[in-house]
Coordinates of C-alpha atoms in Angstrom, one line a residue:
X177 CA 8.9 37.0 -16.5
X178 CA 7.1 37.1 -13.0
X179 CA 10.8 34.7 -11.8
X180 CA 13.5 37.2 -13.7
X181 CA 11.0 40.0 -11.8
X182 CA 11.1 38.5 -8.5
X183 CA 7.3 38.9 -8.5
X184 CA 4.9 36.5 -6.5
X185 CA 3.0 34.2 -8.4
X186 CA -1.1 34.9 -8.2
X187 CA -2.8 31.9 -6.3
X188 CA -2.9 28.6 -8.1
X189 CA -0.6 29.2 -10.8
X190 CA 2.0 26.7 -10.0
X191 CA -1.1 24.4 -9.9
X192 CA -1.9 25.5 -13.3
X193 CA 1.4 24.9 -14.7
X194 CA 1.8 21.1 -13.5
X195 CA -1.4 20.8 -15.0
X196 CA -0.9 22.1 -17.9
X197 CA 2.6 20.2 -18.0
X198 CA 1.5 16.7 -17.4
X199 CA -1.6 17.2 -20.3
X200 CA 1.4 18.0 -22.7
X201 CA 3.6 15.2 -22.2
X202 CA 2.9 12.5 -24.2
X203 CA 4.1 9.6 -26.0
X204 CA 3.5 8.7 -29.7
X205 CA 1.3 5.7 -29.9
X206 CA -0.4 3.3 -32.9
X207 CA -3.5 4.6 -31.7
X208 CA -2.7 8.4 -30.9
X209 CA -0.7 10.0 -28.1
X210 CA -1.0 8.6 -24.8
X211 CA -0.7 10.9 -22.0
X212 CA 1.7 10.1 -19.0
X213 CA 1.2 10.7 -15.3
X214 CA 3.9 12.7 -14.3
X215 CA 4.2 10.1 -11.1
X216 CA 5.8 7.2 -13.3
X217 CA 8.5 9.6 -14.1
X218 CA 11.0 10.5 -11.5
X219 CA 11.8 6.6 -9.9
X220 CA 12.5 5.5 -13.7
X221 CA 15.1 8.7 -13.6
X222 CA 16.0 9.3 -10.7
X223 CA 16.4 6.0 -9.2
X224 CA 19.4 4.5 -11.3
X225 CA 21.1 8.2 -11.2
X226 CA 21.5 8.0 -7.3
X227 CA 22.1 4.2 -7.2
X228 CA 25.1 5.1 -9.1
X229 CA 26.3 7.8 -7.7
X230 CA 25.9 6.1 -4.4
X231 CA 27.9 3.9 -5.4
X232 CA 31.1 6.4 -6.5
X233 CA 32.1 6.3 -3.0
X234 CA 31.3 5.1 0.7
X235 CA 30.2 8.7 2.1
X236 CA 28.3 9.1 -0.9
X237 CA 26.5 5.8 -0.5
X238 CA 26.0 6.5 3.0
X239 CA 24.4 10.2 2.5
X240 CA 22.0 8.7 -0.6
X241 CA 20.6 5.7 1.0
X242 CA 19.9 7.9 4.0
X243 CA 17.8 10.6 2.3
X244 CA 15.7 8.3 -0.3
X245 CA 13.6 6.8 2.7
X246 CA 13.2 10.4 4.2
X247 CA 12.4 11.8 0.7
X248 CA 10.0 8.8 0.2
X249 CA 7.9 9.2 3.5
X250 CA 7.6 12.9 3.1
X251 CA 6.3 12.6 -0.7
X252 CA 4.0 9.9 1.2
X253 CA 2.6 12.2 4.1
X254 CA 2.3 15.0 1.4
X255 CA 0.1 13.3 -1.0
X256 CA -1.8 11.4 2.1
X257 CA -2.7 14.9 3.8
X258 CA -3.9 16.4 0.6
X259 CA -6.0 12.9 -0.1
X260 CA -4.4 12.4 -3.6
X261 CA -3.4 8.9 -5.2
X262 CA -0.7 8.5 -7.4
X263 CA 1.0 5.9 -8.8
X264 CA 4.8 7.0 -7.3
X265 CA 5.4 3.8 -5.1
X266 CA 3.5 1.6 -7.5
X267 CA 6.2 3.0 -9.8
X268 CA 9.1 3.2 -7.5
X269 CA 8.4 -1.1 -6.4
X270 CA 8.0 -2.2 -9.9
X271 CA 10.6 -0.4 -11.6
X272 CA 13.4 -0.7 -7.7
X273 CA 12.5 -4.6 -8.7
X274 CA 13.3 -4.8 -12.1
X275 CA 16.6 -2.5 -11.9
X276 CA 17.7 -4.8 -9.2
X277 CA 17.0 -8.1 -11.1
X278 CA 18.8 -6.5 -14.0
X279 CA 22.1 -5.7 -12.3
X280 CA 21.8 -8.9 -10.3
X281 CA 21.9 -10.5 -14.1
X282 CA 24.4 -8.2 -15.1
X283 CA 27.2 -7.0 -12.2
X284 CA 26.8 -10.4 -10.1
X285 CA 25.9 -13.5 -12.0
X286 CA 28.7 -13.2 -14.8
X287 CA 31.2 -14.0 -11.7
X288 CA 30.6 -17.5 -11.6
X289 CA 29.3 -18.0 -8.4
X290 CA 25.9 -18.0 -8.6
X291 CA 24.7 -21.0 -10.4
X292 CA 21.8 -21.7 -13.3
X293 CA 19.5 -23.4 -10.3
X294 CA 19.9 -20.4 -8.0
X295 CA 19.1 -18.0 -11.0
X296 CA 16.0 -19.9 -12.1
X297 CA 14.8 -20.0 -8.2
X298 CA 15.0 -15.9 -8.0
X299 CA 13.3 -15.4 -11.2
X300 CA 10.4 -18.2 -10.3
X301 CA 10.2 -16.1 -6.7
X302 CA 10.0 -12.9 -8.9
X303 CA 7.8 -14.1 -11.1
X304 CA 5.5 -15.2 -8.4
X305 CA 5.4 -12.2 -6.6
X306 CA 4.7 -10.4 -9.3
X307 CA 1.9 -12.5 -10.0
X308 CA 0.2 -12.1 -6.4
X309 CA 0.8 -8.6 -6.9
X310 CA -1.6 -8.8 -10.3
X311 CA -4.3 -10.2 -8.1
X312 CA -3.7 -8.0 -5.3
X313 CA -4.8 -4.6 -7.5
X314 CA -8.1 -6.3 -8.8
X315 CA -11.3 -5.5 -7.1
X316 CA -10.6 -5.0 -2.9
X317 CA -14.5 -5.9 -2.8
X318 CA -15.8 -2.2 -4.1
X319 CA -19.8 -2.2 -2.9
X320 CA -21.4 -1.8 -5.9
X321 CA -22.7 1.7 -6.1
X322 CA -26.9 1.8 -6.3
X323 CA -28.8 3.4 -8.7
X324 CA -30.1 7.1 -8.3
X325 CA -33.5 5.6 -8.1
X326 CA -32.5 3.1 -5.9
X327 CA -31.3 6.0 -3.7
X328 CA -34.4 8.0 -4.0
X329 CA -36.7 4.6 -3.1
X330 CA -34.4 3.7 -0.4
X331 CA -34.4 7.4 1.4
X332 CA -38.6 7.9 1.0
X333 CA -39.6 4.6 2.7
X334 CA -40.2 4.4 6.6
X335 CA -37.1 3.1 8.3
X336 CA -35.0 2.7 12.0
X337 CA -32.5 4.7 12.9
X338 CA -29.0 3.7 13.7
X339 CA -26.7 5.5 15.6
X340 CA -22.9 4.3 14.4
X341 CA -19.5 4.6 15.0
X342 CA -17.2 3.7 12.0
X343 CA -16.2 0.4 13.3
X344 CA -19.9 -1.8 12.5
X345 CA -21.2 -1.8 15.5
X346 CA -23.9 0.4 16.1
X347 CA -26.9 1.4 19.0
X348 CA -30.5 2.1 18.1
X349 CA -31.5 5.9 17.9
X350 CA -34.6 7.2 17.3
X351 CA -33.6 10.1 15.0
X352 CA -34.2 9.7 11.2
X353 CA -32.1 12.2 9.8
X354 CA -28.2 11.4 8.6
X355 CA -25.8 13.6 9.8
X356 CA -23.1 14.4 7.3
X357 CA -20.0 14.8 10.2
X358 CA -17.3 13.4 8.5
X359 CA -14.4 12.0 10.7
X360 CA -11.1 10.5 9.0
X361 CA -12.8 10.8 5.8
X362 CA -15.9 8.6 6.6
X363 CA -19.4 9.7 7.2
X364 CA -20.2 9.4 11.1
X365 CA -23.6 9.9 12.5
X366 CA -27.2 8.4 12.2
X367 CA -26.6 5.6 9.7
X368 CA -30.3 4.0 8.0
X369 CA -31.2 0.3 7.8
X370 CA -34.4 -1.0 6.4
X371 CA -37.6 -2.2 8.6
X372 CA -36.7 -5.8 7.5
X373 CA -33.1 -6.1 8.1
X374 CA -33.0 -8.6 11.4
X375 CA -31.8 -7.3 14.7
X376 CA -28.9 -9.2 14.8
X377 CA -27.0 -8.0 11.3
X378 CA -25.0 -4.8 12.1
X379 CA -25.3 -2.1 8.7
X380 CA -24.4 1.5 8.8
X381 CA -25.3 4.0 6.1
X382 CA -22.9 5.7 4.2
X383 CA -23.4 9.3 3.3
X384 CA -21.0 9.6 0.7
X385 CA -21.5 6.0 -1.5
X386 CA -25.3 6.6 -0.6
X387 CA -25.3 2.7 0.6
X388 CA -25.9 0.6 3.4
X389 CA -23.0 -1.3 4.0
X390 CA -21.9 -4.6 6.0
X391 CA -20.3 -4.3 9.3
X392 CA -16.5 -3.9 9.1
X393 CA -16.8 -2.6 5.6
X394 CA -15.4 0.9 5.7
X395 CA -15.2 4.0 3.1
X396 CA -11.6 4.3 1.4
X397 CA -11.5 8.5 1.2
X398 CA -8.6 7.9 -1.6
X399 CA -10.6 5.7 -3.8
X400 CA -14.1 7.0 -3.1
X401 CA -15.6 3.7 -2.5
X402 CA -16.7 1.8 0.5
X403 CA -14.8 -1.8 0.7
X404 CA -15.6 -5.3 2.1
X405 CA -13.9 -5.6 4.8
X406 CA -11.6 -2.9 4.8
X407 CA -7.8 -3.4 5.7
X408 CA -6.5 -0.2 4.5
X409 CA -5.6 1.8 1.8
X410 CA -2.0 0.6 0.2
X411 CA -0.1 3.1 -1.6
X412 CA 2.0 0.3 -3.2
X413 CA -0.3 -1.1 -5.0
X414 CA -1.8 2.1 -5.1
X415 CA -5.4 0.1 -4.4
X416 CA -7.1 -1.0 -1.0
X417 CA -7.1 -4.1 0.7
X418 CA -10.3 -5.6 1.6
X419 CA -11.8 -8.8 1.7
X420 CA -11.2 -9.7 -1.8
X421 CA -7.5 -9.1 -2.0
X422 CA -6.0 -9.6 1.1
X423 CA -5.1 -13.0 0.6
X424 CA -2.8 -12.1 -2.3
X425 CA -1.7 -9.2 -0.8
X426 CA -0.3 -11.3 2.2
X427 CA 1.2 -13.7 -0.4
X428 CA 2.6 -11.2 -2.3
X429 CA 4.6 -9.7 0.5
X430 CA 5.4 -13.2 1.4
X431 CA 7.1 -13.9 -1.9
X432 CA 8.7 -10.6 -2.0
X433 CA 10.3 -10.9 1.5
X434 CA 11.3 -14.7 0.6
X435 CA 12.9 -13.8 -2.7
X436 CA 14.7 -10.2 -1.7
X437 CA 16.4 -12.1 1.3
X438 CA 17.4 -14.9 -1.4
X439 CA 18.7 -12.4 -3.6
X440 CA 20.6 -10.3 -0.7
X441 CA 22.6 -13.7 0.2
X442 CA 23.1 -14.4 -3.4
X443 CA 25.0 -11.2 -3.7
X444 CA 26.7 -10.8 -0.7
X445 CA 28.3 -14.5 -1.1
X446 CA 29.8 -13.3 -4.7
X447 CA 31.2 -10.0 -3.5
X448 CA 31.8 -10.8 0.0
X449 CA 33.6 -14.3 0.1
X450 CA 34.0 -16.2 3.0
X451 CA 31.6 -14.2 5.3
X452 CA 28.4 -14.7 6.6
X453 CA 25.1 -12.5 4.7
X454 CA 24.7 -10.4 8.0
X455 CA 28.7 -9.5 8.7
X456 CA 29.4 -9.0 5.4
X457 CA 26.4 -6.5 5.0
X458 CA 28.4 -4.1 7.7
X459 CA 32.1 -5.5 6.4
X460 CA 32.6 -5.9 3.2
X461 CA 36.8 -4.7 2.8
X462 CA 36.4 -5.2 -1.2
X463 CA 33.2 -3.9 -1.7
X464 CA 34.8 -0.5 -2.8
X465 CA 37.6 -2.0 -5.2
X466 CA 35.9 -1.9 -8.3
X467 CA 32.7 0.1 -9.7
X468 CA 30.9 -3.2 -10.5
X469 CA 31.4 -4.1 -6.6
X470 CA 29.9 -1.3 -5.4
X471 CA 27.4 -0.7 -7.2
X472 CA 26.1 -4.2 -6.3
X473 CA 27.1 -3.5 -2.1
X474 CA 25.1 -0.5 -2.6
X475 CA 22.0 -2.2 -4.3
X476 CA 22.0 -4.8 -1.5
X477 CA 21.9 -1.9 0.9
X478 CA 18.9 -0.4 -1.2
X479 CA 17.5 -4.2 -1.0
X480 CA 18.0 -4.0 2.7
X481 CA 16.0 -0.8 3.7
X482 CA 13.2 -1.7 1.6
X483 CA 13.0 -5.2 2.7
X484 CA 13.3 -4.1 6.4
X485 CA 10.1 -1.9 5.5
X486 CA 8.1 -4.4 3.6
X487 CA 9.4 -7.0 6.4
X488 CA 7.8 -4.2 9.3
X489 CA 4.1 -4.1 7.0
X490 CA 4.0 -7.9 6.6
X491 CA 4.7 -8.2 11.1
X492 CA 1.7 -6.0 11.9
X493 CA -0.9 -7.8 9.0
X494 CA 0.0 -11.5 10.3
X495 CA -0.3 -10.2 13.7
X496 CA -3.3 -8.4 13.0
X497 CA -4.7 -11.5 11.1
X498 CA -4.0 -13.4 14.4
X499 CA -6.5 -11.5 16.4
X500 CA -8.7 -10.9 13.4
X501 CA -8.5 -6.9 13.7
X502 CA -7.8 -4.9 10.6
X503 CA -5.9 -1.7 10.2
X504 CA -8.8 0.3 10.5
X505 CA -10.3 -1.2 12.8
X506 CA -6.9 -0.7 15.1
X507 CA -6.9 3.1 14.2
X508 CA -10.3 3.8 15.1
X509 CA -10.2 1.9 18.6
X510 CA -6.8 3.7 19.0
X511 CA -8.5 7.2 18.5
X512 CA -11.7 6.1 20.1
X513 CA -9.8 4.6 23.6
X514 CA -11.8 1.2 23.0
X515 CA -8.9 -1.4 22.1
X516 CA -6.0 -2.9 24.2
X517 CA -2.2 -2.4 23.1
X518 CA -0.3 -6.5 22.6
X519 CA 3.0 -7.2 21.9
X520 CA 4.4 -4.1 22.9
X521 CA 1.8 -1.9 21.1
X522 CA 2.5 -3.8 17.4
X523 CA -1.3 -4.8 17.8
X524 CA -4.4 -3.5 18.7
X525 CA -6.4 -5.7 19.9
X526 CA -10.7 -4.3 19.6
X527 CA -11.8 -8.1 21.0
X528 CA -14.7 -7.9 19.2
X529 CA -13.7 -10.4 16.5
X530 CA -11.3 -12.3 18.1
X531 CA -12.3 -16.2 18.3
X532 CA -9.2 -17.7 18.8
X533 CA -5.8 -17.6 16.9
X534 CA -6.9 -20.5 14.9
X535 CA -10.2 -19.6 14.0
X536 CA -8.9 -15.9 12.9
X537 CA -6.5 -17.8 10.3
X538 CA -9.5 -19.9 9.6
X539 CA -11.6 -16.5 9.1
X540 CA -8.7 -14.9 6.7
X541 CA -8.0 -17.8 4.5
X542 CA -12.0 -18.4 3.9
X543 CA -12.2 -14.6 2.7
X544 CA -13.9 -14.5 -0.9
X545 CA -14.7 -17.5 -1.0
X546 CA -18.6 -17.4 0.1
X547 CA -21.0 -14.8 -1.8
X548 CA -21.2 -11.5 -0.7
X549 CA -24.2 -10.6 1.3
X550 CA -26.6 -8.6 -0.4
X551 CA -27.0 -4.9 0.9
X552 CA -30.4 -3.2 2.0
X553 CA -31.0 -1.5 -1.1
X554 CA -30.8 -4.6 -3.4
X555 CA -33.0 -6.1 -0.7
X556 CA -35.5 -3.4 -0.8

């Protein structure tokens, strides 16, 4: 009524509505109605509609494949400002994986020129990245969370003060209090550590999880949890990445960038004879003479821009693996002026776990594998 009016909405009501929407919708289930997130929805709709049209007609292609990436990074920056997750790009990678296989199996194979081996290879490489990917959304390292009597034990007994930044390493104050200044969503300020923690082990206190935590564990604003280790916060698996996963994270980019590219070639031979992958991606003379055609060209292109991404992401984590920095560790010596620009500015380089490029793959590919250490509280 307020629409057909043209009257303004009061505050919050569009809010309301969505709300009120996404409780609603539904699907019929053995053991009662399951509700949806609204988030799964629009990549299992909209995503085969543009592919499609895309694929009608060369200006067509050329204007969709454009505005998906802009659409996607906006929708990203949007729901990263206002600190939301959602499961969008876990949605979008999943399902953009599985249409892709399916018209591979359907538009491309039945020409003959891809043979049984080559098909068995991409699924093993799809089934393999799909199975890194499984490991990849279990437990980042999540510090436990203490008990409210823990807390209340922990904050009445004497203790030092620690003055932090968010990067583990930390001066000794003389102030007892904890600040709650918040900065990039972590708690900055005095940070407590107990009377028998040695000297040398570096702890900070977070405000929000109410914990003492490691050094280079950080708080993930998104989940709400502090992390071993933390790498960053990874909208496609909609999970972080800390110590526990980032192993099969790495290996799950690995097999996605190994078997995309596989695929790509696979396709661009059968519709693009006698031409090499990379000319045949920019000239392709018959790739607009039949609907089939096309709409494999323009799922190759699709392919392309999303490899090119997940190709950019894998780059900066070997690189920063090299000189055993993580993302957040980069960001915060980027904002606090304390780390040096490599490689034309693709790392940051803090120096103050950097050992060598061999001993920083050593470091990574021993992560998990010895107990973690046990935090003040349990100590206490």
């Amino acid at each position: 009524n307020r629409w057909l009016t043209c009257k303004s909405l009061p505050p919050g009501a569009l809010e309301r509505i969505a709300e009120t929407v996404a409780d609603r919708v539904r699907v019929p289930w053995f053991t009662g109605a399951v509700k949806v997130n609204l988030s799964l929805v629009p990549p299992l709709v909209l995503l085969p509609v543009l592919l499609h049209v895309a694929a009608l007609h060369f200006l067509l292609g050329l204007v969709v494949l454009t505005s998906l990436p802009v659409v996607v990074l906006w929708y990203y920056y949007l729901t990263h400002r206002r600190k939301e997750r959602t499961l969008f790009f876990l949605s979008l990678g999943l399902f953009s994986l599985g249409y892709m296989y399916y018209v591979f199996l359907q538009e491309v194979v039945p020409r003959g020129r891809v043979g049984y081996s080559q098909v068995v290879g991409l699924t093993c490489g799809l089934i393999l990245m799909l199975a890194a990917l499984s490991r990849a959304k279990k437990d980042p390292g999540y510090l436990p969370i203490p008990a409210s009597g823990t807390k209340s034990l922990h904050q009445g007994l004497p203790h030092k003060s620690v003055k932090g930044s968010s990067n583990g390493l930390h001066g000794i104050a003389t102030s007892g209090a904890v600040s709650g200044r918040a900065v990039n969503g972590e708690a900055k300020g005095h940070f407590r550590v107990s009377a028998e923690e040695p000297e040398g082990v570096k702890k900070d206190w977070c405000a929000k999880c109410q914990l003492v935590r490691p050094a280079r564990a950080g708080h993930c604003r998104l989940c709400g949890r502090c992390v071993r280790r933390l790498d960053h916060h990874c909208v496609w698996i909609n999970s972080c990445v800390g110590e526990q996963n980032h192993q099969a994270f790495i290996l799950a980019l690995s097999f996605f960038m190994l078997t995309s590219v596989y695929g790509i070639t696979l396709t661009l031979h059968t519709i693009c004879r006698d031409r090499t992958p990379f000319v045949a991606l920019f000239y392709c003379p018959g790739a607009y003479s039949d609907y089939s055609s096309a709409l494999s060209f323009t799922c190759v292109w699709y392919c392309t821009i999303v490899t090119a991404g997940m190709g950019y992401i894998l780059l900066i984590q070997l690189l920063n693996i090299s000189y055993n920095v993580t993302e957040r560790e980069a960001r915060l010596a980027l904002r606090d002026n304390t780390g040096r620009r490599l490689l034309g500015g693709l790392v940051i380089d803090t120096g103050q776990y950097n050992r060598g490029f061999l001993c920083n793959w050593g470091h990574f590919l021993s992560l998990g594998s010895s107990p973690p250490q046990h935090s003040a509280e349990d100590i206490v």
